Amino acid sequence: MSGWNTDGIPDQSGRVAVVTGANSGLGYVAARELARKGARVVLACRSEVRGRGAVERLQGEVPGVAVELARLDLGDQGSVREFADRFSYDRLDLLVNNAGVMALPYGTTADGFETQFGVNHLGHFALTGLLLPALLATPGARVVTVSSEMHALSNIDIDDLNSERRYRRWIAYGRSKTANLLFTHELARRLAAHGADVVAAAAHPGYAATNLQGTAPRMEGRRLAGRVMALGNKLFAQSAETGALPILYAATAPNVRPDSFTGPSFMMWRGSPAPSWRASWTLNDTMGQRLWAASEQLTGVSYDRLKG
């Protein structure tokens, strides 16, 4: 794994991939590199305008690639279902659950869920469940869910998943990223129990310079905070190109283990892909099962083929 880069991505010809949040940052880089290696990539984006711009940019950078745009708003369960209904392929080799929001002021999704929990976890939980038949029909398929080293800020509160009692933006973000890891843990367990030839793994980019850091300051008109975030990105962060490497490794490298967590090699912050530390609570079977049951109830998406 040491020194791994995009040259190590195997040929992806004939494979179908879906990357959420692919219009910019990590998602764009992941989609581009998968397409460069021959995959047919669906860019799942909330904004059709930005999504079309990403498709044009990608085709300009790598002429002849097979990419297409599909609208997906992870903060709207109806949009998630529409995306799955429109998915026209009978196979899905790779689902990259990448899109997310970070440290936003309190808000709710179209369905009334706290925004970070609703987008980062519940949106991807529902999407994966609805696309499960295509994943199970594809030998060697993978689900890669993007978490964060910031999951270490907090375990989930199973009795207050939507932060209704008290909202602290960074704690809520950490909980949503813990939920990503618990989801991966429980999905991997269920896939193994049913003998499914699908690998569920997780990854994180460390500290990568994307537009994620500046979203909350822009929403609130906090110009100074926005400048601080931009300066931090410039001085300390690695590029989106490098930050995407752990995601691409988890998505394509041979022998990636189920429920593995891949991140940057240097202090979980920057560098080439390496096995990453994760908090012990993200490996708790009981909590994973309780979150799974709550997520099925909240979204109405039941993983019937992976019951038990």
mmCIF file of N, CA and C in Angstrom, residues 92-215:
data_model
loop_
_atom_site.group_PDB
_atom_site.id
_atom_site.type_symbol
_atom_site.label_atom_id
_atom_site.label_comp_id
_atom_site.label_asym_id
_atom_site.label_seq_id
_atom_site.Cartn_x
_atom_site.Cartn_y
_atom_site.Cartn_z
ATOM 1 N N LEU A 92 -23.993 -3.254 -10.900
ATOM 2 C CA LEU A 92 -23.337 -2.108 -10.268
ATOM 3 C C LEU A 92 -22.095 -2.634 -9.573
ATOM 4 N N ASP A 93 -20.950 -2.331 -10.170
ATOM 5 C CA ASP A 93 -19.687 -2.838 -9.644
ATOM 6 C C ASP A 93 -19.189 -2.037 -8.457
ATOM 7 N N LEU A 94 -19.505 -0.748 -8.449
ATOM 8 C CA LEU A 94 -18.944 0.109 -7.418
ATOM 9 C C LEU A 94 -19.894 1.252 -7.079
ATOM 10 N N LEU A 95 -20.206 1.370 -5.804
ATOM 11 C CA LEU A 95 -20.963 2.506 -5.290
ATOM 12 C C LEU A 95 -20.065 3.250 -4.320
ATOM 13 N N VAL A 96 -19.756 4.512 -4.638
ATOM 14 C CA VAL A 96 -18.934 5.341 -3.768
ATOM 15 C C VAL A 96 -19.840 6.363 -3.089
ATOM 16 N N ASN A 97 -20.106 6.128 -1.816
ATOM 17 C CA ASN A 97 -20.945 7.020 -1.013
ATOM 18 C C ASN A 97 -20.070 8.157 -0.490
ATOM 19 N N ASN A 98 -19.888 9.171 -1.315
ATOM 20 C CA ASN A 98 -18.922 10.224 -1.029
ATOM 21 C C ASN A 98 -19.538 11.536 -0.561
ATOM 22 N N ALA A 99 -20.666 11.926 -1.113
ATOM 23 C CA ALA A 99 -21.218 13.261 -0.858
ATOM 24 C C ALA A 99 -21.458 13.487 0.632
ATOM 25 N N GLY A 100 -21.331 14.737 1.049
ATOM 26 C CA GLY A 100 -21.590 15.032 2.452
ATOM 27 C C GLY A 100 -21.557 16.514 2.734
ATOM 28 N N VAL A 101 -21.988 16.855 3.936
ATOM 29 C CA VAL A 101 -21.943 18.227 4.425
ATOM 30 C C VAL A 101 -21.230 18.224 5.769
ATOM 31 N N MET A 102 -20.704 19.394 6.162
ATOM 32 C CA MET A 102 -19.867 19.428 7.358
ATOM 33 C C MET A 102 -20.135 20.674 8.199
ATOM 34 N N ALA A 103 -20.425 20.455 9.477
ATOM 35 C CA ALA A 103 -20.496 21.518 10.484
ATOM 36 C C ALA A 103 -21.419 22.659 10.085
ATOM 37 N N LEU A 104 -22.576 22.304 9.540
ATOM 38 C CA LEU A 104 -23.543 23.319 9.132
ATOM 39 C C LEU A 104 -24.317 23.853 10.333
ATOM 40 N N PRO A 105 -24.876 25.059 10.208
ATOM 41 C CA PRO A 105 -25.832 25.498 11.229
ATOM 42 C C PRO A 105 -27.017 24.543 11.242
ATOM 43 N N TYR A 106 -27.730 24.512 12.352
ATOM 44 C CA TYR A 106 -28.822 23.537 12.464
ATOM 45 C C TYR A 106 -29.841 23.724 11.350
ATOM 46 N N GLY A 107 -30.234 22.630 10.764
ATOM 47 C CA GLY A 107 -31.262 22.630 9.738
ATOM 48 C C GLY A 107 -31.790 21.227 9.580
ATOM 49 N N THR A 108 -32.801 21.077 8.757
ATOM 50 C CA THR A 108 -33.381 19.762 8.524
ATOM 51 C C THR A 108 -33.485 19.495 7.026
ATOM 52 N N THR A 109 -33.512 18.223 6.691
ATOM 53 C CA THR A 109 -33.675 17.808 5.301
ATOM 54 C C THR A 109 -35.139 17.924 4.899
ATOM 55 N N ALA A 110 -35.425 17.599 3.652
ATOM 56 C CA ALA A 110 -36.802 17.628 3.154
ATOM 57 C C ALA A 110 -37.713 16.709 3.957
ATOM 58 N N ASP A 111 -37.122 15.703 4.596
ATOM 59 C CA ASP A 111 -37.911 14.735 5.356
ATOM 60 C C ASP A 111 -37.887 14.999 6.861
ATOM 61 N N GLY A 112 -37.267 16.119 7.258
ATOM 62 C CA GLY A 112 -37.270 16.493 8.661
ATOM 63 C C GLY A 112 -36.138 15.933 9.495
ATOM 64 N N PHE A 113 -35.135 15.338 8.867
ATOM 65 C CA PHE A 113 -33.981 14.827 9.600
ATOM 66 C C PHE A 113 -32.953 15.940 9.776
ATOM 67 N N GLU A 114 -32.214 15.923 10.881
ATOM 68 C CA GLU A 114 -31.102 16.861 11.035
ATOM 69 C C GLU A 114 -30.194 16.720 9.817
ATOM 70 N N THR A 115 -29.772 17.829 9.257
ATOM 71 C CA THR A 115 -29.170 17.827 7.932
ATOM 72 C C THR A 115 -27.949 16.922 7.823
ATOM 73 N N GLN A 116 -27.022 17.007 8.761
ATOM 74 C CA GLN A 116 -25.795 16.221 8.627
ATOM 75 C C GLN A 116 -26.068 14.726 8.748
ATOM 76 N N PHE A 117 -26.902 14.339 9.704
ATOM 77 C CA PHE A 117 -27.273 12.937 9.846
ATOM 78 C C PHE A 117 -28.091 12.477 8.644
ATOM 79 N N GLY A 118 -28.999 13.344 8.180
ATOM 80 C CA GLY A 118 -29.872 12.980 7.078
ATOM 81 C C GLY A 118 -29.140 12.813 5.767
ATOM 82 N N VAL A 119 -28.199 13.724 5.471
ATOM 83 C CA VAL A 119 -27.457 13.652 4.215
ATOM 84 C C VAL A 119 -26.325 12.634 4.296
ATOM 85 N N ASN A 120 -25.474 12.777 5.302
ATOM 86 C CA ASN A 120 -24.260 11.965 5.367
ATOM 87 C C ASN A 120 -24.545 10.485 5.599
ATOM 88 N N HIS A 121 -25.546 10.200 6.436
ATOM 89 C CA HIS A 121 -25.843 8.793 6.721
ATOM 90 C C HIS A 121 -27.124 8.290 6.074
ATOM 91 N N LEU A 122 -28.267 8.884 6.417
ATOM 92 C CA LEU A 122 -29.541 8.312 5.974
ATOM 93 C C LEU A 122 -29.683 8.320 4.455
ATOM 94 N N GLY A 123 -29.205 9.372 3.796
ATOM 95 C CA GLY A 123 -29.275 9.401 2.339
ATOM 96 C C GLY A 123 -28.519 8.250 1.710
ATOM 97 N N HIS A 124 -27.311 8.005 2.205
ATOM 98 C CA HIS A 124 -26.507 6.912 1.649
ATOM 99 C C HIS A 124 -27.015 5.549 2.091
ATOM 100 N N PHE A 125 -27.565 5.460 3.300
ATOM 101 C CA PHE A 125 -28.164 4.198 3.744
ATOM 102 C C PHE A 125 -29.291 3.802 2.790
ATOM 103 N N ALA A 126 -30.174 4.761 2.489
ATOM 104 C CA ALA A 126 -31.296 4.474 1.594
ATOM 105 C C ALA A 126 -30.811 4.161 0.183
ATOM 106 N N LEU A 127 -29.848 4.936 -0.312
ATOM 107 C CA LEU A 127 -29.337 4.721 -1.663
ATOM 108 C C LEU A 127 -28.750 3.322 -1.812
ATOM 109 N N THR A 128 -27.930 2.920 -0.852
ATOM 110 C CA THR A 128 -27.301 1.602 -0.925
ATOM 111 C C THR A 128 -28.348 0.501 -0.893
ATOM 112 N N GLY A 129 -29.336 0.654 -0.023
ATOM 113 C CA GLY A 129 -30.383 -0.354 0.059
ATOM 114 C C GLY A 129 -31.190 -0.476 -1.219
ATOM 115 N N LEU A 130 -31.496 0.648 -1.840
ATOM 116 C CA LEU A 130 -32.282 0.626 -3.067
ATOM 117 C C LEU A 130 -31.494 0.089 -4.255
ATOM 118 N N LEU A 131 -30.171 0.249 -4.228
ATOM 119 C CA LEU A 131 -29.320 -0.268 -5.305
ATOM 120 C C LEU A 131 -28.772 -1.661 -4.995
ATOM 121 N N LEU A 132 -29.162 -2.216 -3.863
ATOM 122 C CA LEU A 132 -28.622 -3.507 -3.435
ATOM 123 C C LEU A 132 -28.842 -4.622 -4.458
ATOM 124 N N PRO A 133 -30.015 -4.728 -5.103
ATOM 125 C CA PRO A 133 -30.166 -5.811 -6.091
ATOM 126 C C PRO A 133 -29.109 -5.778 -7.186
ATOM 127 N N ALA A 134 -28.773 -4.597 -7.682
ATOM 128 C CA ALA A 134 -27.746 -4.490 -8.725
ATOM 129 C C ALA A 134 -26.371 -4.852 -8.175
ATOM 130 N N LEU A 135 -26.091 -4.472 -6.928
ATOM 131 C CA LEU A 135 -24.816 -4.828 -6.304
ATOM 132 C C LEU A 135 -24.705 -6.338 -6.118
ATOM 133 N N LEU A 136 -25.755 -6.954 -5.613
ATOM 134 C CA LEU A 136 -25.716 -8.394 -5.376
ATOM 135 C C LEU A 136 -25.631 -9.187 -6.677
ATOM 136 N N ALA A 137 -26.096 -8.604 -7.771
ATOM 137 C CA ALA A 137 -26.050 -9.284 -9.067
ATOM 138 C C ALA A 137 -24.686 -9.172 -9.739
ATOM 139 N N THR A 138 -23.761 -8.453 -9.103
ATOM 140 C CA THR A 138 -22.464 -8.172 -9.721
ATOM 141 C C THR A 138 -21.336 -8.820 -8.920
ATOM 142 N N PRO A 139 -20.711 -9.873 -9.431
ATOM 143 C CA PRO A 139 -19.605 -10.503 -8.707
ATOM 144 C C PRO A 139 -18.485 -9.502 -8.421
ATOM 145 N N GLY A 140 -18.024 -9.481 -7.187
ATOM 146 C CA GLY A 140 -16.920 -8.612 -6.819
ATOM 147 C C GLY A 140 -17.285 -7.156 -6.635
ATOM 148 N N ALA A 141 -18.570 -6.854 -6.475
ATOM 149 C CA ALA A 141 -18.994 -5.466 -6.294
ATOM 150 C C ALA A 141 -18.474 -4.910 -4.965
ATOM 151 N N ARG A 142 -18.406 -3.580 -4.898
ATOM 152 C CA ARG A 142 -17.962 -2.918 -3.665
ATOM 153 C C ARG A 142 -18.847 -1.718 -3.343
ATOM 154 N N VAL A 143 -18.989 -1.481 -2.045
ATOM 155 C CA VAL A 143 -19.610 -0.263 -1.532
ATOM 156 C C VAL A 143 -18.558 0.428 -0.680
ATOM 157 N N VAL A 144 -18.148 1.619 -1.079
ATOM 158 C CA VAL A 144 -17.160 2.383 -0.323
ATOM 159 C C VAL A 144 -17.842 3.629 0.226
ATOM 160 N N THR A 145 -17.864 3.741 1.535
ATOM 161 C CA THR A 145 -18.505 4.878 2.191
ATOM 162 C C THR A 145 -17.435 5.772 2.798
ATOM 163 N N VAL A 146 -17.526 7.060 2.497
ATOM 164 C CA VAL A 146 -16.509 8.011 2.931
ATOM 165 C C VAL A 146 -16.877 8.567 4.304
ATOM 166 N N SER A 147 -16.039 8.275 5.270
ATOM 167 C CA SER A 147 -16.200 8.790 6.620
ATOM 168 C C SER A 147 -15.170 9.901 6.833
ATOM 169 N N SER A 148 -14.704 10.066 8.047
ATOM 170 C CA SER A 148 -13.743 11.128 8.364
ATOM 171 C C SER A 148 -13.018 10.768 9.648
ATOM 172 N N GLU A 149 -11.792 11.280 9.791
ATOM 173 C CA GLU A 149 -11.111 11.125 11.078
ATOM 174 C C GLU A 149 -11.863 11.848 12.181
ATOM 175 N N MET A 150 -12.736 12.790 11.798
ATOM 176 C CA MET A 150 -13.525 13.531 12.774
ATOM 177 C C MET A 150 -14.627 12.687 13.400
ATOM 178 N N HIS A 151 -14.775 11.444 12.965
ATOM 179 C CA HIS A 151 -15.713 10.554 13.665
ATOM 180 C C HIS A 151 -15.312 10.396 15.125
ATOM 181 N N ALA A 152 -14.031 10.643 15.420
ATOM 182 C CA ALA A 152 -13.533 10.498 16.784
ATOM 183 C C ALA A 152 -14.136 11.526 17.739
ATOM 184 N N LEU A 153 -14.813 12.537 17.220
ATOM 185 C CA LEU A 153 -15.425 13.538 18.092
ATOM 186 C C LEU A 153 -16.550 12.977 18.932
ATOM 187 N N SER A 154 -17.253 11.968 18.404
ATOM 188 C CA SER A 154 -18.404 11.480 19.170
ATOM 189 C C SER A 154 -18.956 10.179 18.616
ATOM 190 N N ASN A 155 -19.385 9.333 19.524
ATOM 191 C CA ASN A 155 -20.226 8.202 19.168
ATOM 192 C C ASN A 155 -21.619 8.733 18.829
ATOM 193 N N ILE A 156 -22.451 7.932 18.195
ATOM 194 C CA ILE A 156 -23.823 8.345 17.961
ATOM 195 C C ILE A 156 -24.601 8.328 19.274
ATOM 196 N N ASP A 157 -25.660 9.088 19.330
ATOM 197 C CA ASP A 157 -26.619 9.020 20.435
ATOM 198 C C ASP A 157 -27.862 8.354 19.859
ATOM 199 N N ILE A 158 -28.014 7.079 20.107
ATOM 200 C CA ILE A 158 -29.091 6.308 19.494
ATOM 201 C C ILE A 158 -30.457 6.823 19.902
ATOM 202 N N ASP A 159 -30.532 7.516 21.040
ATOM 203 C CA ASP A 159 -31.807 8.064 21.506
ATOM 204 C C ASP A 159 -32.055 9.488 21.015
ATOM 205 N N ASP A 160 -31.095 10.061 20.296
ATOM 206 C CA ASP A 160 -31.253 11.426 19.784
ATOM 207 C C ASP A 160 -30.499 11.560 18.468
ATOM 208 N N LEU A 161 -30.862 10.716 17.517
ATOM 209 C CA LEU A 161 -30.127 10.669 16.256
ATOM 210 C C LEU A 161 -30.215 11.976 15.489
ATOM 211 N N ASN A 162 -31.288 12.718 15.678
ATOM 212 C CA ASN A 162 -31.481 13.972 14.950
ATOM 213 C C ASN A 162 -31.112 15.206 15.767
ATOM 214 N N SER A 163 -30.376 14.997 16.856
ATOM 215 C CA SER A 163 -29.868 16.117 17.674
ATOM 216 C C SER A 163 -30.975 17.087 18.076
ATOM 217 N N GLU A 164 -32.104 16.551 18.471
ATOM 218 C CA GLU A 164 -33.224 17.400 18.850
ATOM 219 C C GLU A 164 -33.076 17.968 20.260
ATOM 220 N N ARG A 165 -32.355 17.277 21.106
ATOM 221 C CA ARG A 165 -32.173 17.756 22.475
ATOM 222 C C ARG A 165 -31.170 18.900 22.542
ATOM 223 N N ARG A 166 -30.075 18.724 21.827
ATOM 224 C CA ARG A 166 -29.042 19.749 21.800
ATOM 225 C C ARG A 166 -28.246 19.602 20.520
ATOM 226 N N TYR A 167 -28.022 20.717 19.834
ATOM 227 C CA TYR A 167 -27.283 20.672 18.588
ATOM 228 C C TYR A 167 -25.955 21.396 18.718
ATOM 229 N N ARG A 168 -24.878 20.647 18.496
ATOM 230 C CA ARG A 168 -23.536 21.210 18.401
ATOM 231 C C ARG A 168 -22.980 20.739 17.060
ATOM 232 N N ARG A 169 -22.707 21.678 16.182
ATOM 233 C CA ARG A 169 -22.469 21.337 14.783
ATOM 234 C C ARG A 169 -21.339 20.333 14.578
ATOM 235 N N TRP A 170 -20.230 20.497 15.314
ATOM 236 C CA TRP A 170 -19.114 19.587 15.112
ATOM 237 C C TRP A 170 -19.380 18.215 15.726
ATOM 238 N N ILE A 171 -20.066 18.184 16.839
ATOM 239 C CA ILE A 171 -20.448 16.896 17.415
ATOM 240 C C ILE A 171 -21.414 16.174 16.478
ATOM 241 N N ALA A 172 -22.360 16.925 15.924
ATOM 242 C CA ALA A 172 -23.303 16.317 14.985
ATOM 243 C C ALA A 172 -22.577 15.778 13.755
ATOM 244 N N TYR A 173 -21.561 16.512 13.301
ATOM 245 C CA TYR A 173 -20.778 16.021 12.168
ATOM 246 C C TYR A 173 -20.050 14.731 12.542
ATOM 247 N N GLY A 174 -19.385 14.737 13.708
ATOM 248 C CA GLY A 174 -18.694 13.535 14.152
ATOM 249 C C GLY A 174 -19.631 12.346 14.269
ATOM 250 N N ARG A 175 -20.830 12.578 14.767
ATOM 251 C CA ARG A 175 -21.796 11.489 14.887
ATOM 252 C C ARG A 175 -22.212 10.951 13.520
ATOM 253 N N SER A 176 -22.363 11.841 12.553
ATOM 254 C CA SER A 176 -22.744 11.373 11.217
ATOM 255 C C SER A 176 -21.629 10.540 10.595
ATOM 256 N N LYS A 177 -20.379 10.883 10.882
ATOM 257 C CA LYS A 177 -19.255 10.126 10.345
ATOM 258 C C LYS A 177 -19.059 8.805 11.096
ATOM 259 N N THR A 178 -19.389 8.797 12.392
ATOM 260 C CA THR A 178 -19.446 7.536 13.122
ATOM 261 C C THR A 178 -20.533 6.648 12.525
ATOM 262 N N ALA A 179 -21.677 7.244 12.193
ATOM 263 C CA ALA A 179 -22.758 6.480 11.577
ATOM 264 C C ALA A 179 -22.302 5.840 10.271
ATOM 265 N N ASN A 180 -21.491 6.543 9.481
ATOM 266 C CA ASN A 180 -20.946 5.961 8.245
ATOM 267 C C ASN A 180 -20.156 4.695 8.536
ATOM 268 N N LEU A 181 -19.353 4.729 9.586
ATOM 269 C CA LEU A 181 -18.524 3.567 9.917
ATOM 270 C C LEU A 181 -19.355 2.435 10.512
ATOM 271 N N LEU A 182 -20.335 2.760 11.343
ATOM 272 C CA LEU A 182 -21.214 1.725 11.877
ATOM 273 C C LEU A 182 -22.032 1.083 10.754
ATOM 274 N N PHE A 183 -22.466 1.898 9.793
ATOM 275 C CA PHE A 183 -23.182 1.363 8.638
ATOM 276 C C PHE A 183 -22.296 0.388 7.867
ATOM 277 N N THR A 184 -21.064 0.763 7.617
ATOM 278 C CA THR A 184 -20.135 -0.123 6.906
ATOM 279 C C THR A 184 -19.920 -1.414 7.682
ATOM 280 N N HIS A 185 -19.749 -1.278 8.997
ATOM 281 C CA HIS A 185 -19.521 -2.445 9.857
ATOM 282 C C HIS A 185 -20.693 -3.423 9.784
ATOM 283 N N GLU A 186 -21.900 -2.905 9.912
ATOM 284 C CA GLU A 186 -23.072 -3.780 9.910
ATOM 285 C C GLU A 186 -23.367 -4.309 8.510
ATOM 286 N N LEU A 187 -23.152 -3.486 7.486
ATOM 287 C CA LEU A 187 -23.355 -3.966 6.124
ATOM 288 C C LEU A 187 -22.392 -5.101 5.801
ATOM 289 N N ALA A 188 -21.137 -4.944 6.196
ATOM 290 C CA ALA A 188 -20.151 -6.003 5.965
ATOM 291 C C ALA A 188 -20.551 -7.290 6.684
ATOM 292 N N ARG A 189 -21.048 -7.161 7.908
ATOM 293 C CA ARG A 189 -21.477 -8.341 8.669
ATOM 294 C C ARG A 189 -22.627 -9.050 7.970
ATOM 295 N N ARG A 190 -23.606 -8.283 7.510
ATOM 296 C CA ARG A 190 -24.767 -8.884 6.859
ATOM 297 C C ARG A 190 -24.399 -9.507 5.514
ATOM 298 N N LEU A 191 -23.559 -8.853 4.760
ATOM 299 C CA LEU A 191 -23.124 -9.415 3.484
ATOM 300 C C LEU A 191 -22.407 -10.746 3.694
ATOM 301 N N ALA A 192 -21.524 -10.793 4.693
ATOM 302 C CA ALA A 192 -20.792 -12.037 4.985
ATOM 303 C C ALA A 192 -21.743 -13.135 5.436
ATOM 304 N N ALA A 193 -22.722 -12.785 6.265
ATOM 305 C CA ALA A 193 -23.666 -13.778 6.782
ATOM 306 C C ALA A 193 -24.491 -14.405 5.668
ATOM 307 N N HIS A 194 -24.702 -13.665 4.593
ATOM 308 C CA HIS A 194 -25.493 -14.162 3.468
ATOM 309 C C HIS A 194 -24.627 -14.653 2.314
ATOM 310 N N GLY A 195 -23.333 -14.719 2.524
ATOM 311 C CA GLY A 195 -22.436 -15.229 1.497
ATOM 312 C C GLY A 195 -22.397 -14.388 0.243
ATOM 313 N N ALA A 196 -22.677 -13.102 0.376
ATOM 314 C CA ALA A 196 -22.709 -12.219 -0.787
ATOM 315 C C ALA A 196 -21.296 -11.844 -1.233
ATOM 316 N N ASP A 197 -21.107 -11.813 -2.545
ATOM 317 C CA ASP A 197 -19.800 -11.450 -3.109
ATOM 318 C C ASP A 197 -19.728 -9.932 -3.307
ATOM 319 N N VAL A 198 -19.909 -9.206 -2.208
ATOM 320 C CA VAL A 198 -19.862 -7.745 -2.200
ATOM 321 C C VAL A 198 -19.021 -7.315 -1.003
ATOM 322 N N VAL A 199 -18.094 -6.408 -1.214
ATOM 323 C CA VAL A 199 -17.249 -5.887 -0.139
ATOM 324 C C VAL A 199 -17.748 -4.503 0.271
ATOM 325 N N ALA A 200 -17.998 -4.334 1.556
ATOM 326 C CA ALA A 200 -18.319 -3.014 2.114
ATOM 327 C C ALA A 200 -17.100 -2.518 2.864
ATOM 328 N N ALA A 201 -16.574 -1.374 2.459
ATOM 329 C CA ALA A 201 -15.377 -0.805 3.083
ATOM 330 C C ALA A 201 -15.585 0.687 3.272
ATOM 331 N N ALA A 202 -14.711 1.293 4.064
ATOM 332 C CA ALA A 202 -14.795 2.731 4.323
ATOM 333 C C ALA A 202 -13.445 3.374 4.072
ATOM 334 N N ALA A 203 -13.471 4.677 3.851
ATOM 335 C CA ALA A 203 -12.239 5.429 3.613
ATOM 336 C C ALA A 203 -12.434 6.852 4.102
ATOM 337 N N HIS A 204 -11.336 7.567 4.255
ATOM 338 C CA HIS A 204 -11.420 8.991 4.562
ATOM 339 C C HIS A 204 -10.229 9.699 3.933
ATOM 340 N N PRO A 205 -10.386 11.002 3.639
ATOM 341 C CA PRO A 205 -9.350 11.723 2.899
ATOM 342 C C PRO A 205 -8.324 12.433 3.751
ATOM 343 N N GLY A 206 -8.439 12.340 5.096
ATOM 344 C CA GLY A 206 -7.595 13.176 5.930
ATOM 345 C C GLY A 206 -8.040 14.619 5.832
ATOM 346 N N TYR A 207 -7.077 15.516 5.837
ATOM 347 C CA TYR A 207 -7.391 16.937 5.685
ATOM 348 C C TYR A 207 -7.115 17.299 4.236
ATOM 349 N N ALA A 208 -8.173 17.337 3.442
ATOM 350 C CA ALA A 208 -8.040 17.628 2.018
ATOM 351 C C ALA A 208 -8.757 18.927 1.699
ATOM 352 N N ALA A 209 -8.176 19.710 0.841
ATOM 353 C CA ALA A 209 -8.731 21.009 0.462
ATOM 354 C C ALA A 209 -9.867 20.818 -0.541
ATOM 355 N N THR A 210 -11.091 21.011 -0.072
ATOM 356 C CA THR A 210 -12.269 20.955 -0.942
ATOM 357 C C THR A 210 -13.175 22.120 -0.580
ATOM 358 N N ASN A 211 -14.318 22.208 -1.257
ATOM 359 C CA ASN A 211 -15.254 23.284 -0.915
ATOM 360 C C ASN A 211 -16.082 22.972 0.324
ATOM 361 N N LEU A 212 -15.875 21.794 0.908
ATOM 362 C CA LEU A 212 -16.641 21.400 2.090
ATOM 363 C C LEU A 212 -16.403 22.346 3.256
ATOM 364 N N GLN A 213 -15.145 22.761 3.440
ATOM 365 C CA GLN A 213 -14.804 23.583 4.597
ATOM 366 C C GLN A 213 -15.445 24.965 4.555
ATOM 367 N N GLY A 214 -15.686 25.485 3.370
ATOM 368 C CA GLY A 214 -16.191 26.844 3.273
ATOM 369 C C GLY A 214 -17.695 26.970 3.193
ATOM 370 N N THR A 215 -18.412 25.850 3.170
ATOM 371 C CA THR A 215 -19.856 25.909 2.972
ATOM 372 C C THR A 215 -20.573 26.611 4.114
#
